[in-house]
Amino acid sequence: MVEWTPEKIVAFQETLLKWYDNNKRNLPWRRDHDPYHIWISEIMLQQTQVQTVIPYYERFMKLFPTVQALANADEAILMKVWEGLGYYSRARNLQKAAQQIVNDYNGQWPTTVKELQELSGIGPYTAGAIASIAFNKPVPAVDGNALRVFARLLEINEDIAKPQTRKLFENIIKKLMPKNRPGDFNQAIMDLGASYMSAKNYDSENSPVKLFNQAYLDGVEDNYPVKTKKKRPIPVNYFGLLIHSQDDYLFERRPNSGILSRFWMFPLIKGDDIQTKKDASEDDVLRALEAQFLSTYQLEIHVKKIGGRPVTHTFTHQKWQITLLEAELNNSSDLSYFPGKWISESDFREIAFTKVQTKMWERYQQQKEQ
DNA sequence: CAGTCGTGGCC
DNA sequence: TGGCCAAGACT
């Protein structure tokens, strides 16, 4: 990597901030420096693009305009507002942190990185972002943009996918930051990373800091940042059960931890959990599913297959393939062993659906029409 | 540390 | 289609 002289550091700061002053994006959370506004936007923006976040942010602020409103929010309503944004533990941690601020800090925001990071869902990056943008503290906010931008500017060869690398970048960025405008500096780096220095289709030729971009000057930009590849999603097979009685459908409450935790969804049974002999017929599989449901939940169901190809949905680490099945439940069934309840079709829009749940419902509707 | 945790967009 | 990416944090 390259080292910069004090003069070059000052020149970089002036060039970057001048560009930012004239070209910064007009975003809803940039109307003021209210820590509540900065915080909500930073959490929503984790692993999520700006254009996706904007409408969610506006709706969120109308419903929960203050940290007190968020602390007192109903979880189901909170999840409905967050519906479709993904990484739902972000929303639950958001409320926990709001309660921490109200209860532990009497509604007054802590201002240090150390204190901020003790709040649920606030890690090194978000603590740095809030401290610098809302409280003008001279601390770095090292996100994916900062890692990519400085890896290129300085030809840093460390793997940005490794957690340890963040500390190295923090120390480097501390020396490059202006003490008087840390929040603007951090945000300028993000705007740069979202435009001229994006991951793909970057345009260094026209970048305001192209003369500071060593990788560009050396013609080796394609080599930066150094980043190891992610593993590909593992296939997982499920049977999805649409158990209904007129307009009521049986929903299962997912466990309190793990993927899509606490959501109401059509019952899913892992394909691996259904044991059948090698040359089992389709009917054998359906009977095995019924036996499984009876032994697990004491529920007597009758299952029939729905035509059409399975519903597929890919997460970061899993690729689900769901075979949809329609089922009826014995009228006199006792649900006390089943972690779920009946939900009327007319109430579906009241509760938060995950994407894969929506896919299952839409596919079922399509099949019924045929 | 390495794995986990969603969704939408792009090529 | 599949792989990668997008203002990370938690276990």
mmCIF file of C-alpha atoms (C1' of nucleotides) in Angstrom:
data_model
loop_
_atom_site.group_PDB
_atom_site.id
_atom_site.type_symbol
_atom_site.label_atom_id
_atom_site.label_comp_id
_atom_site.label_asym_id
_atom_site.label_seq_id
_atom_site.Cartn_x
_atom_site.Cartn_y
_atom_site.Cartn_z
ATOM 1 C CA MET A 1 0.000 0.000 0.000
ATOM 2 C CA VAL A 2 0.999 3.608 -0.479
ATOM 3 C CA GLU A 3 1.598 6.279 2.191
ATOM 4 C CA TRP A 4 0.435 9.870 1.851
ATOM 5 C CA THR A 5 2.306 12.983 2.974
ATOM 6 C CA PRO A 6 0.503 15.415 5.325
ATOM 7 C CA GLU A 7 0.144 17.814 2.390
ATOM 8 C CA LYS A 8 -1.484 15.155 0.242
ATOM 9 C CA ILE A 9 -3.858 14.221 3.052
ATOM 10 C CA VAL A 10 -5.052 17.824 3.347
ATOM 11 C CA ALA A 11 -5.434 18.093 -0.416
ATOM 12 C CA PHE A 12 -7.520 14.898 -0.445
ATOM 13 C CA GLN A 13 -9.778 16.186 2.356
ATOM 14 C CA GLU A 14 -10.360 19.472 0.575
ATOM 15 C CA THR A 15 -11.046 17.843 -2.786
ATOM 16 C CA LEU A 16 -13.420 15.267 -1.320
ATOM 17 C CA LEU A 17 -15.396 17.714 0.845
ATOM 18 C CA LYS A 18 -15.683 20.294 -1.911
ATOM 19 C CA TRP A 19 -17.117 17.626 -4.196
ATOM 20 C CA TYR A 20 -19.472 16.485 -1.425
ATOM 21 C CA ASP A 21 -20.674 20.027 -0.719
ATOM 22 C CA ASN A 22 -21.671 20.445 -4.348
ATOM 23 C CA ASN A 23 -22.875 16.933 -5.143
ATOM 24 C CA LYS A 24 -24.172 15.223 -1.998
ATOM 25 C CA ARG A 25 -27.325 13.171 -2.465
ATOM 26 C CA ASN A 26 -30.552 14.665 -1.186
ATOM 27 C CA LEU A 27 -31.746 11.894 1.133
ATOM 28 C CA PRO A 28 -34.626 11.954 3.659
ATOM 29 C CA TRP A 29 -32.299 11.265 6.612
ATOM 30 C CA ARG A 30 -30.005 14.130 5.631
ATOM 31 C CA ARG A 31 -32.553 16.852 6.427
ATOM 32 C CA ASP A 32 -31.052 17.242 9.920
ATOM 33 C CA HIS A 33 -28.551 15.609 12.288
ATOM 34 C CA ASP A 34 -31.089 14.100 14.677
ATOM 35 C CA PRO A 35 -29.468 10.925 16.064
ATOM 36 C CA TYR A 36 -32.815 9.105 15.849
ATOM 37 C CA HIS A 37 -33.046 9.828 12.115
ATOM 38 C CA ILE A 38 -29.415 8.893 11.492
ATOM 39 C CA TRP A 39 -29.789 5.702 13.490
ATOM 40 C CA ILE A 40 -32.946 4.400 11.796
ATOM 41 C CA SER A 41 -31.494 5.080 8.349
ATOM 42 C CA GLU A 42 -28.187 3.399 9.181
ATOM 43 C CA ILE A 43 -29.895 0.232 10.399
ATOM 44 C CA MET A 44 -32.173 0.080 7.347
ATOM 45 C CA LEU A 45 -29.215 0.668 5.040
ATOM 46 C CA GLN A 46 -27.288 -2.352 6.336
ATOM 47 C CA GLN A 47 -26.845 -4.664 3.352
ATOM 48 C CA THR A 48 -29.658 -2.786 1.620
ATOM 49 C CA GLN A 49 -29.629 -0.304 -1.249
ATOM 50 C CA VAL A 50 -30.589 3.353 -0.788
ATOM 51 C CA GLN A 51 -33.447 3.225 -3.297
ATOM 52 C CA THR A 52 -35.010 0.310 -1.427
ATOM 53 C CA VAL A 53 -34.724 2.042 1.947
ATOM 54 C CA ILE A 54 -36.256 5.448 1.118
ATOM 55 C CA PRO A 55 -39.967 4.451 1.130
ATOM 56 C CA TYR A 56 -39.474 2.251 4.222
ATOM 57 C CA TYR A 57 -37.782 5.122 6.042
ATOM 58 C CA GLU A 58 -40.621 7.553 5.251
ATOM 59 C CA ARG A 59 -43.313 5.114 6.444
ATOM 60 C CA PHE A 60 -41.322 4.252 9.545
ATOM 61 C CA MET A 61 -40.950 7.882 10.602
ATOM 62 C CA LYS A 62 -44.669 8.563 10.196
ATOM 63 C CA LEU A 63 -45.551 5.604 12.428
ATOM 64 C CA PHE A 64 -42.671 5.890 14.902
ATOM 65 C CA PRO A 65 -41.562 9.545 14.915
ATOM 66 C CA THR A 66 -39.666 9.330 18.217
ATOM 67 C CA VAL A 67 -37.544 6.857 20.134
ATOM 68 C CA GLN A 68 -40.370 6.678 22.706
ATOM 69 C CA ALA A 69 -42.910 5.687 20.034
ATOM 70 C CA LEU A 70 -40.568 2.945 18.835
ATOM 71 C CA ALA A 71 -39.927 1.688 22.356
ATOM 72 C CA ASN A 72 -43.689 1.289 22.880
ATOM 73 C CA ALA A 73 -44.469 -0.201 19.456
ATOM 74 C CA ASP A 74 -46.384 -3.430 19.002
ATOM 75 C CA GLU A 75 -44.077 -6.104 17.606
ATOM 76 C CA ALA A 76 -46.561 -7.273 14.965
ATOM 77 C CA ILE A 77 -46.987 -3.727 13.649
ATOM 78 C CA LEU A 78 -43.232 -3.181 13.691
ATOM 79 C CA MET A 79 -42.723 -6.326 11.606
ATOM 80 C CA LYS A 80 -45.468 -5.261 9.201
ATOM 81 C CA VAL A 81 -43.634 -1.960 8.644
ATOM 82 C CA TRP A 82 -40.372 -3.858 8.106
ATOM 83 C CA GLU A 83 -42.034 -6.467 5.842
ATOM 84 C CA GLY A 84 -39.901 -7.079 2.765
ATOM 85 C CA LEU A 85 -36.738 -5.370 4.035
ATOM 86 C CA GLY A 86 -35.233 -8.636 5.280
ATOM 87 C CA TYR A 87 -32.799 -9.328 8.100
ATOM 88 C CA TYR A 88 -35.692 -8.956 10.496
ATOM 89 C CA SER A 89 -33.589 -9.133 13.648
ATOM 90 C CA ARG A 90 -32.575 -5.582 12.714
ATOM 91 C CA ALA A 91 -36.110 -4.398 13.499
ATOM 92 C CA ARG A 92 -36.292 -6.338 16.771
ATOM 93 C CA ASN A 93 -32.896 -5.042 17.882
ATOM 94 C CA LEU A 94 -34.029 -1.546 16.920
ATOM 95 C CA GLN A 95 -36.865 -1.745 19.411
ATOM 96 C CA LYS A 96 -34.630 -3.254 22.116
ATOM 97 C CA ALA A 97 -32.198 -0.358 21.683
ATOM 98 C CA ALA A 98 -35.054 2.160 21.820
ATOM 99 C CA GLN A 99 -36.094 0.656 25.141
ATOM 100 C CA GLN A 100 -32.484 0.833 26.354
ATOM 101 C CA ILE A 101 -32.341 4.543 25.488
ATOM 102 C CA VAL A 102 -35.659 5.267 27.210
ATOM 103 C CA ASN A 103 -35.010 3.147 30.290
ATOM 104 C CA ASP A 104 -31.235 3.292 30.791
ATOM 105 C CA TYR A 105 -30.534 6.786 29.456
ATOM 106 C CA ASN A 106 -33.830 8.516 30.285
ATOM 107 C CA GLY A 107 -34.408 9.175 26.590
ATOM 108 C CA GLN A 108 -31.103 11.057 26.184
ATOM 109 C CA TRP A 109 -28.771 9.614 23.551
ATOM 110 C CA PRO A 110 -25.280 8.541 24.621
ATOM 111 C CA THR A 111 -22.681 10.181 22.390
ATOM 112 C CA THR A 112 -19.581 7.988 22.592
ATOM 113 C CA VAL A 113 -18.769 5.079 20.304
ATOM 114 C CA LYS A 114 -18.327 2.825 23.319
ATOM 115 C CA GLU A 115 -21.782 3.581 24.744
ATOM 116 C CA LEU A 116 -23.488 3.509 21.349
ATOM 117 C CA GLN A 117 -22.056 0.079 20.635
ATOM 118 C CA GLU A 118 -23.650 -1.302 23.790
ATOM 119 C CA LEU A 119 -27.079 -0.690 22.251
ATOM 120 C CA SER A 120 -28.711 -3.685 20.531
ATOM 121 C CA GLY A 121 -27.969 -3.905 16.834
ATOM 122 C CA ILE A 122 -25.340 -1.150 16.872
ATOM 123 C CA GLY A 123 -21.906 -2.457 15.913
ATOM 124 C CA PRO A 124 -18.616 -0.738 15.073
ATOM 125 C CA TYR A 125 -19.814 0.776 11.805
ATOM 126 C CA THR A 126 -23.173 2.131 12.981
ATOM 127 C CA ALA A 127 -21.663 3.488 16.206
ATOM 128 C CA GLY A 128 -19.075 5.358 14.153
ATOM 129 C CA ALA A 129 -21.696 6.670 11.758
ATOM 130 C CA ILE A 130 -23.969 7.999 14.523
ATOM 131 C CA ALA A 131 -21.092 9.446 16.553
ATOM 132 C CA SER A 132 -19.589 11.263 13.570
ATOM 133 C CA ILE A 133 -22.766 12.395 11.757
ATOM 134 C CA ALA A 134 -25.038 13.215 14.715
ATOM 135 C CA PHE A 135 -22.441 14.192 17.338
ATOM 136 C CA ASN A 136 -19.530 15.428 15.226
ATOM 137 C CA LYS A 137 -17.038 13.010 16.808
ATOM 138 C CA PRO A 138 -13.824 12.442 14.816
ATOM 139 C CA VAL A 139 -14.291 8.678 14.407
ATOM 140 C CA PRO A 140 -14.312 6.549 11.242
ATOM 141 C CA ALA A 141 -17.377 4.657 9.973
ATOM 142 C CA VAL A 142 -15.985 1.675 8.130
ATOM 143 C CA ASP A 143 -18.604 0.043 5.924
ATOM 144 C CA GLY A 144 -18.319 -1.767 2.613
ATOM 145 C CA ASN A 145 -17.938 1.531 0.782
ATOM 146 C CA ALA A 146 -15.040 2.697 2.942
ATOM 147 C CA LEU A 147 -13.291 -0.663 2.590
ATOM 148 C CA ARG A 148 -13.621 -0.633 -1.200
ATOM 149 C CA VAL A 149 -12.764 3.062 -1.668
ATOM 150 C CA PHE A 150 -9.640 3.070 0.490
ATOM 151 C CA ALA A 151 -8.489 -0.316 -0.780
ATOM 152 C CA ARG A 152 -8.379 1.250 -4.251
ATOM 153 C CA LEU A 153 -7.050 4.659 -3.258
ATOM 154 C CA LEU A 154 -4.146 3.181 -1.290
ATOM 155 C CA GLU A 155 -3.770 -0.233 -2.962
ATOM 156 C CA ILE A 156 -4.414 -2.081 0.294
ATOM 157 C CA ASN A 157 -3.979 -5.808 -0.256
ATOM 158 C CA GLU A 158 -5.753 -7.140 2.847
ATOM 159 C CA ASP A 159 -8.865 -9.303 2.362
ATOM 160 C CA ILE A 160 -11.835 -7.056 3.196
ATOM 161 C CA ALA A 161 -14.013 -10.127 3.829
ATOM 162 C CA LYS A 162 -12.006 -10.894 6.986
ATOM 163 C CA PRO A 163 -13.297 -9.237 10.208
ATOM 164 C CA GLN A 164 -9.777 -8.372 11.338
ATOM 165 C CA THR A 165 -9.226 -6.168 8.302
ATOM 166 C CA ARG A 166 -11.731 -3.595 9.567
ATOM 167 C CA LYS A 167 -9.383 -2.570 12.390
ATOM 168 C CA LEU A 168 -6.551 -1.957 9.947
ATOM 169 C CA PHE A 169 -8.786 0.291 7.851
ATOM 170 C CA GLU A 170 -10.028 2.135 10.943
ATOM 171 C CA ASN A 171 -6.473 3.057 11.878
ATOM 172 C CA ILE A 172 -5.651 4.179 8.348
ATOM 173 C CA ILE A 173 -8.841 6.234 7.966
ATOM 174 C CA LYS A 174 -8.340 7.947 11.345
ATOM 175 C CA LYS A 175 -5.162 9.513 9.957
ATOM 176 C CA LEU A 176 -6.925 10.702 6.809
ATOM 177 C CA MET A 177 -9.993 12.287 8.437
ATOM 178 C CA PRO A 178 -10.394 16.027 9.002
ATOM 179 C CA LYS A 179 -11.102 16.753 12.677
ATOM 180 C CA ASN A 180 -13.610 19.484 11.917
ATOM 181 C CA ARG A 181 -15.978 17.623 9.536
ATOM 182 C CA PRO A 182 -15.862 13.893 10.358
ATOM 183 C CA GLY A 183 -19.530 13.238 9.563
ATOM 184 C CA ASP A 184 -19.326 14.870 6.161
ATOM 185 C CA PHE A 185 -16.077 13.043 5.442
ATOM 186 C CA ASN A 186 -17.631 9.653 6.242
ATOM 187 C CA GLN A 187 -20.726 10.404 4.189
ATOM 188 C CA ALA A 188 -18.645 11.706 1.291
ATOM 189 C CA ILE A 189 -16.803 8.384 1.171
ATOM 190 C CA MET A 190 -20.158 6.584 1.037
ATOM 191 C CA ASP A 191 -21.437 8.807 -1.773
ATOM 192 C CA LEU A 192 -18.187 8.217 -3.634
ATOM 193 C CA GLY A 193 -18.515 4.464 -3.106
ATOM 194 C CA ALA A 194 -22.064 4.566 -4.424
ATOM 195 C CA SER A 195 -21.105 6.435 -7.588
ATOM 196 C CA TYR A 196 -17.662 6.853 -9.160
ATOM 197 C CA MET A 197 -16.121 4.155 -6.999
ATOM 198 C CA SER A 198 -18.891 1.549 -6.932
ATOM 199 C CA ALA A 199 -18.164 -2.176 -6.921
ATOM 200 C CA LYS A 200 -19.221 -2.680 -10.533
ATOM 201 C CA ASN A 201 -19.333 -0.209 -13.409
ATOM 202 C CA TYR A 202 -17.107 2.226 -11.560
ATOM 203 C CA ASP A 203 -16.001 5.369 -13.361
ATOM 204 C CA SER A 204 -12.626 6.380 -11.987
ATOM 205 C CA GLU A 205 -11.775 8.444 -15.040
ATOM 206 C CA ASN A 206 -14.357 11.049 -14.014
ATOM 207 C CA SER A 207 -14.006 10.644 -10.264
ATOM 208 C CA PRO A 208 -13.302 13.801 -8.248
ATOM 209 C CA VAL A 209 -10.469 11.965 -6.484
ATOM 210 C CA LYS A 210 -8.989 10.182 -9.482
ATOM 211 C CA LEU A 211 -5.556 11.710 -8.886
ATOM 212 C CA PHE A 212 -5.583 10.171 -5.390
ATOM 213 C CA ASN A 213 -6.618 6.740 -6.685
ATOM 214 C CA GLN A 214 -3.381 4.760 -6.855
ATOM 215 C CA ALA A 215 -5.011 1.626 -8.230
ATOM 216 C CA TYR A 216 -6.480 3.691 -11.073
ATOM 217 C CA LEU A 217 -3.207 5.502 -11.740
ATOM 218 C CA ASP A 218 -1.414 2.143 -11.880
ATOM 219 C CA GLY A 219 -4.103 0.578 -14.063
ATOM 220 C CA VAL A 220 -4.774 -2.201 -11.556
ATOM 221 C CA GLU A 221 -8.256 -1.250 -10.287
ATOM 222 C CA ASP A 222 -9.675 -4.645 -11.151
ATOM 223 C CA ASN A 223 -7.478 -6.118 -8.405
ATOM 224 C CA TYR A 224 -9.113 -4.034 -5.646
ATOM 225 C CA PRO A 225 -10.566 -4.556 -3.211
ATOM 226 C CA VAL A 226 -9.200 -8.004 -2.367
ATOM 227 C CA LYS A 227 -12.190 -10.063 -1.262
ATOM 228 C CA THR A 228 -12.645 -13.818 -0.830
ATOM 229 C CA LYS A 229 -15.716 -15.354 -2.410
ATOM 230 C CA LYS A 230 -18.798 -16.449 -0.520
ATOM 231 C CA LYS A 231 -20.062 -19.993 -0.442
ATOM 232 C CA ARG A 232 -23.063 -20.775 -2.543
ATOM 233 C CA PRO A 233 -26.484 -21.548 -1.006
ATOM 234 C CA ILE A 234 -27.160 -25.132 0.077
ATOM 235 C CA PRO A 235 -30.308 -26.756 -1.419
ATOM 236 C CA VAL A 236 -32.989 -27.634 1.154
ATOM 237 C CA ASN A 237 -36.203 -29.452 0.261
ATOM 238 C CA TYR A 238 -39.509 -28.781 2.013
ATOM 239 C CA PHE A 239 -43.130 -29.766 1.812
ATOM 240 C CA GLY A 240 -45.413 -26.757 2.269
ATOM 241 C CA LEU A 241 -48.855 -27.594 3.666
ATOM 242 C CA LEU A 242 -51.917 -25.527 2.778
ATOM 243 C CA ILE A 243 -54.326 -26.777 5.386
ATOM 244 C CA HIS A 244 -57.638 -24.981 5.081
ATOM 245 C CA SER A 245 -61.239 -24.991 6.113
ATOM 246 C CA GLN A 246 -63.262 -22.630 3.937
ATOM 247 C CA ASP A 247 -61.475 -19.248 4.225
ATOM 248 C CA ASP A 248 -59.315 -20.189 7.199
ATOM 249 C CA TYR A 249 -55.748 -21.439 6.753
ATOM 250 C CA LEU A 250 -53.625 -23.116 9.359
ATOM 251 C CA PHE A 251 -50.445 -21.124 10.073
ATOM 252 C CA GLU A 252 -47.422 -22.210 12.057
ATOM 253 C CA ARG A 253 -45.466 -19.836 14.286
ATOM 254 C CA ARG A 254 -41.809 -20.236 13.439
ATOM 255 C CA PRO A 255 -39.301 -20.725 16.290
ATOM 256 C CA ASN A 256 -37.920 -17.760 18.228
ATOM 257 C CA SER A 257 -34.496 -18.157 16.645
ATOM 258 C CA GLY A 258 -33.112 -18.963 13.233
ATOM 259 C CA ILE A 259 -34.180 -17.930 9.765
ATOM 260 C CA LEU A 260 -37.530 -16.113 9.475
ATOM 261 C CA SER A 261 -37.981 -16.516 13.227
ATOM 262 C CA ARG A 262 -41.386 -15.722 14.774
ATOM 263 C CA PHE A 263 -43.196 -15.285 11.459
ATOM 264 C CA TRP A 264 -46.574 -16.901 10.773
ATOM 265 C CA MET A 265 -46.195 -19.219 7.786
ATOM 266 C CA PHE A 266 -47.831 -22.196 6.126
ATOM 267 C CA PRO A 267 -46.426 -25.264 7.921
ATOM 268 C CA LEU A 268 -43.167 -26.444 6.381
ATOM 269 C CA ILE A 269 -41.819 -29.972 6.790
ATOM 270 C CA LYS A 270 -38.251 -30.751 5.810
ATOM 271 C CA GLY A 271 -37.989 -33.344 3.059
ATOM 272 C CA ASP A 272 -35.221 -35.095 4.980
ATOM 273 C CA ASP A 273 -37.597 -35.670 7.892
ATOM 274 C CA ILE A 274 -39.881 -37.834 5.778
ATOM 275 C CA GLN A 275 -38.484 -41.339 5.786
ATOM 276 C CA THR A 276 -39.683 -43.607 2.984
ATOM 277 C CA LYS A 277 -38.225 -46.641 1.294
ATOM 278 C CA LYS A 278 -36.162 -46.174 -1.835
ATOM 279 C CA ASP A 279 -38.825 -46.908 -4.457
ATOM 280 C CA ALA A 280 -41.608 -45.115 -2.607
ATOM 281 C CA SER A 281 -44.517 -43.881 -4.702
ATOM 282 C CA GLU A 282 -45.903 -40.363 -4.474
ATOM 283 C CA ASP A 283 -48.780 -41.756 -2.452
ATOM 284 C CA ASP A 284 -46.331 -43.356 -0.006
ATOM 285 C CA VAL A 285 -44.769 -39.925 0.593
ATOM 286 C CA LEU A 286 -48.131 -38.311 1.275
ATOM 287 C CA ARG A 287 -49.076 -41.067 3.745
ATOM 288 C CA ALA A 288 -45.692 -40.658 5.475
ATOM 289 C CA LEU A 289 -46.330 -36.924 5.800
ATOM 290 C CA GLU A 290 -49.696 -37.635 7.420
ATOM 291 C CA ALA A 291 -48.065 -40.046 9.841
ATOM 292 C CA GLN A 292 -45.408 -37.481 10.687
ATOM 293 C CA PHE A 293 -48.038 -34.799 11.371
ATOM 294 C CA LEU A 294 -49.999 -37.188 13.561
ATOM 295 C CA SER A 295 -47.041 -38.244 15.670
ATOM 296 C CA THR A 296 -45.598 -34.727 16.029
ATOM 297 C CA TYR A 297 -48.744 -32.670 16.583
ATOM 298 C CA GLN A 298 -51.473 -35.233 17.307
ATOM 299 C CA LEU A 299 -53.240 -33.885 14.234
ATOM 300 C CA GLU A 300 -55.033 -36.054 11.695
ATOM 301 C CA ILE A 301 -54.704 -34.575 8.214
ATOM 302 C CA HIS A 302 -55.454 -35.802 4.730
ATOM 303 C CA VAL A 303 -52.894 -34.634 2.168
ATOM 304 C CA LYS A 304 -53.191 -34.389 -1.585
ATOM 305 C CA LYS A 305 -50.630 -33.140 -4.033
ATOM 306 C CA ILE A 306 -51.050 -29.904 -5.956
ATOM 307 C CA GLY A 307 -49.876 -29.926 -9.554
ATOM 308 C CA GLY A 308 -47.126 -27.678 -10.852
ATOM 309 C CA ARG A 309 -43.461 -27.223 -10.147
ATOM 310 C CA PRO A 310 -42.130 -26.471 -6.663
ATOM 311 C CA VAL A 311 -41.770 -22.971 -5.228
ATOM 312 C CA THR A 312 -38.122 -21.958 -5.026
ATOM 313 C CA HIS A 313 -36.626 -19.207 -2.906
ATOM 314 C CA THR A 314 -32.951 -18.405 -2.418
ATOM 315 C CA PHE A 315 -31.520 -16.903 0.761
ATOM 316 C CA THR A 316 -27.890 -15.985 1.378
ATOM 317 C CA HIS A 317 -27.032 -19.474 2.644
ATOM 318 C CA GLN A 318 -29.943 -21.703 1.646
ATOM 319 C CA LYS A 319 -31.898 -22.469 -1.483
ATOM 320 C CA TRP A 320 -35.367 -23.697 -0.578
ATOM 321 C CA GLN A 321 -37.396 -25.904 -2.908
ATOM 322 C CA ILE A 322 -40.931 -26.295 -1.623
ATOM 323 C CA THR A 323 -43.420 -28.851 -2.897
ATOM 324 C CA LEU A 324 -46.892 -27.466 -2.233
ATOM 325 C CA LEU A 325 -49.510 -29.801 -0.830
ATOM 326 C CA GLU A 326 -53.155 -29.178 -0.022
ATOM 327 C CA ALA A 327 -54.555 -30.759 3.128
ATOM 328 C CA GLU A 328 -57.677 -31.045 5.204
ATOM 329 C CA LEU A 329 -57.813 -31.393 8.955
ATOM 330 C CA ASN A 330 -60.156 -33.617 10.865
ATOM 331 C CA ASN A 331 -62.965 -31.358 12.146
ATOM 332 C CA SER A 332 -62.629 -32.301 15.789
ATOM 333 C CA SER A 333 -58.885 -31.703 15.931
ATOM 334 C CA ASP A 334 -57.254 -30.284 19.032
ATOM 335 C CA LEU A 335 -54.570 -27.707 18.200
ATOM 336 C CA SER A 336 -52.974 -27.693 21.643
ATOM 337 C CA TYR A 337 -49.890 -29.603 20.457
ATOM 338 C CA PHE A 338 -49.480 -27.470 17.363
ATOM 339 C CA PRO A 339 -47.542 -24.156 17.513
ATOM 340 C CA GLY A 340 -49.987 -22.241 15.358
ATOM 341 C CA LYS A 341 -53.524 -21.061 14.684
ATOM 342 C CA TRP A 342 -56.162 -20.529 12.009
ATOM 343 C CA ILE A 343 -55.949 -17.249 10.089
ATOM 344 C CA SER A 344 -58.725 -16.024 7.806
ATOM 345 C CA GLU A 345 -57.748 -15.080 4.263
ATOM 346 C CA SER A 346 -59.269 -11.644 4.881
ATOM 347 C CA ASP A 347 -56.712 -11.075 7.645
ATOM 348 C CA PHE A 348 -53.632 -11.963 5.581
ATOM 349 C CA ARG A 349 -52.878 -8.315 4.826
ATOM 350 C CA GLU A 350 -52.849 -7.500 8.538
ATOM 351 C CA ILE A 351 -49.850 -9.689 9.311
ATOM 352 C CA ALA A 352 -46.301 -9.578 8.001
ATOM 353 C CA PHE A 353 -45.542 -12.098 5.272
ATOM 354 C CA THR A 354 -42.055 -13.144 4.308
ATOM 355 C CA LYS A 355 -41.204 -13.259 0.617
ATOM 356 C CA VAL A 356 -41.255 -17.045 0.479
ATOM 357 C CA GLN A 357 -44.647 -17.133 2.228
ATOM 358 C CA THR A 358 -46.005 -14.729 -0.394
ATOM 359 C CA LYS A 359 -44.594 -16.912 -3.151
ATOM 360 C CA MET A 360 -46.344 -19.983 -1.727
ATOM 361 C CA TRP A 361 -49.676 -18.161 -1.480
ATOM 362 C CA GLU A 362 -49.443 -16.744 -5.002
ATOM 363 C CA ARG A 363 -48.553 -20.111 -6.469
ATOM 364 C CA TYR A 364 -51.484 -21.734 -4.684
ATOM 365 C CA GLN A 365 -53.851 -19.073 -6.028
ATOM 366 C CA GLN A 366 -52.588 -19.665 -9.548
ATOM 367 C CA GLN A 367 -53.048 -23.414 -9.254
ATOM 368 C CA LYS A 368 -56.600 -23.030 -8.004
ATOM 369 C CA GLU A 369 -57.572 -21.004 -11.058
ATOM 370 C CA GLN A 370 -56.618 -23.848 -13.357
ATOM 371 C "C1'" DC B 1 -13.099 -16.681 13.290
ATOM 372 C "C1'" DA B 2 -16.741 -18.538 10.279
ATOM 373 C "C1'" DG B 3 -21.439 -19.132 9.820
ATOM 374 C "C1'" DT B 4 -25.925 -17.010 10.052
ATOM 375 C "C1'" DC B 5 -29.413 -13.778 8.816
ATOM 376 C "C1'" DG B 6 -33.540 -11.509 3.559
ATOM 377 C "C1'" DT B 7 -34.461 -9.237 -0.335
ATOM 378 C "C1'" DG B 8 -34.029 -6.911 -4.817
ATOM 379 C "C1'" DG B 9 -31.186 -5.528 -8.702
ATOM 380 C "C1'" DC B 10 -27.867 -6.343 -12.162
ATOM 381 C "C1'" DC B 11 -25.531 -8.880 -15.915
ATOM 382 C "C1'" DT C 1 -29.729 -19.165 -14.424
ATOM 383 C "C1'" DG C 2 -26.400 -18.263 -11.054
ATOM 384 C "C1'" DG C 3 -23.235 -15.271 -8.937
ATOM 385 C "C1'" DC C 4 -22.329 -11.017 -6.984
ATOM 386 C "C1'" DC C 5 -23.527 -6.948 -4.728
ATOM 387 C "C1'" DA C 6 -25.990 -3.432 -1.425
ATOM 388 C "C1'" DA C 7 -24.415 2.390 4.606
ATOM 389 C "C1'" DG C 8 -23.305 -5.084 9.062
ATOM 390 C "C1'" DA C 9 -24.349 -7.300 13.502
ATOM 391 C "C1'" DC C 10 -24.669 -11.326 16.209
ATOM 392 C "C1'" DT C 11 -23.322 -15.960 17.844
#
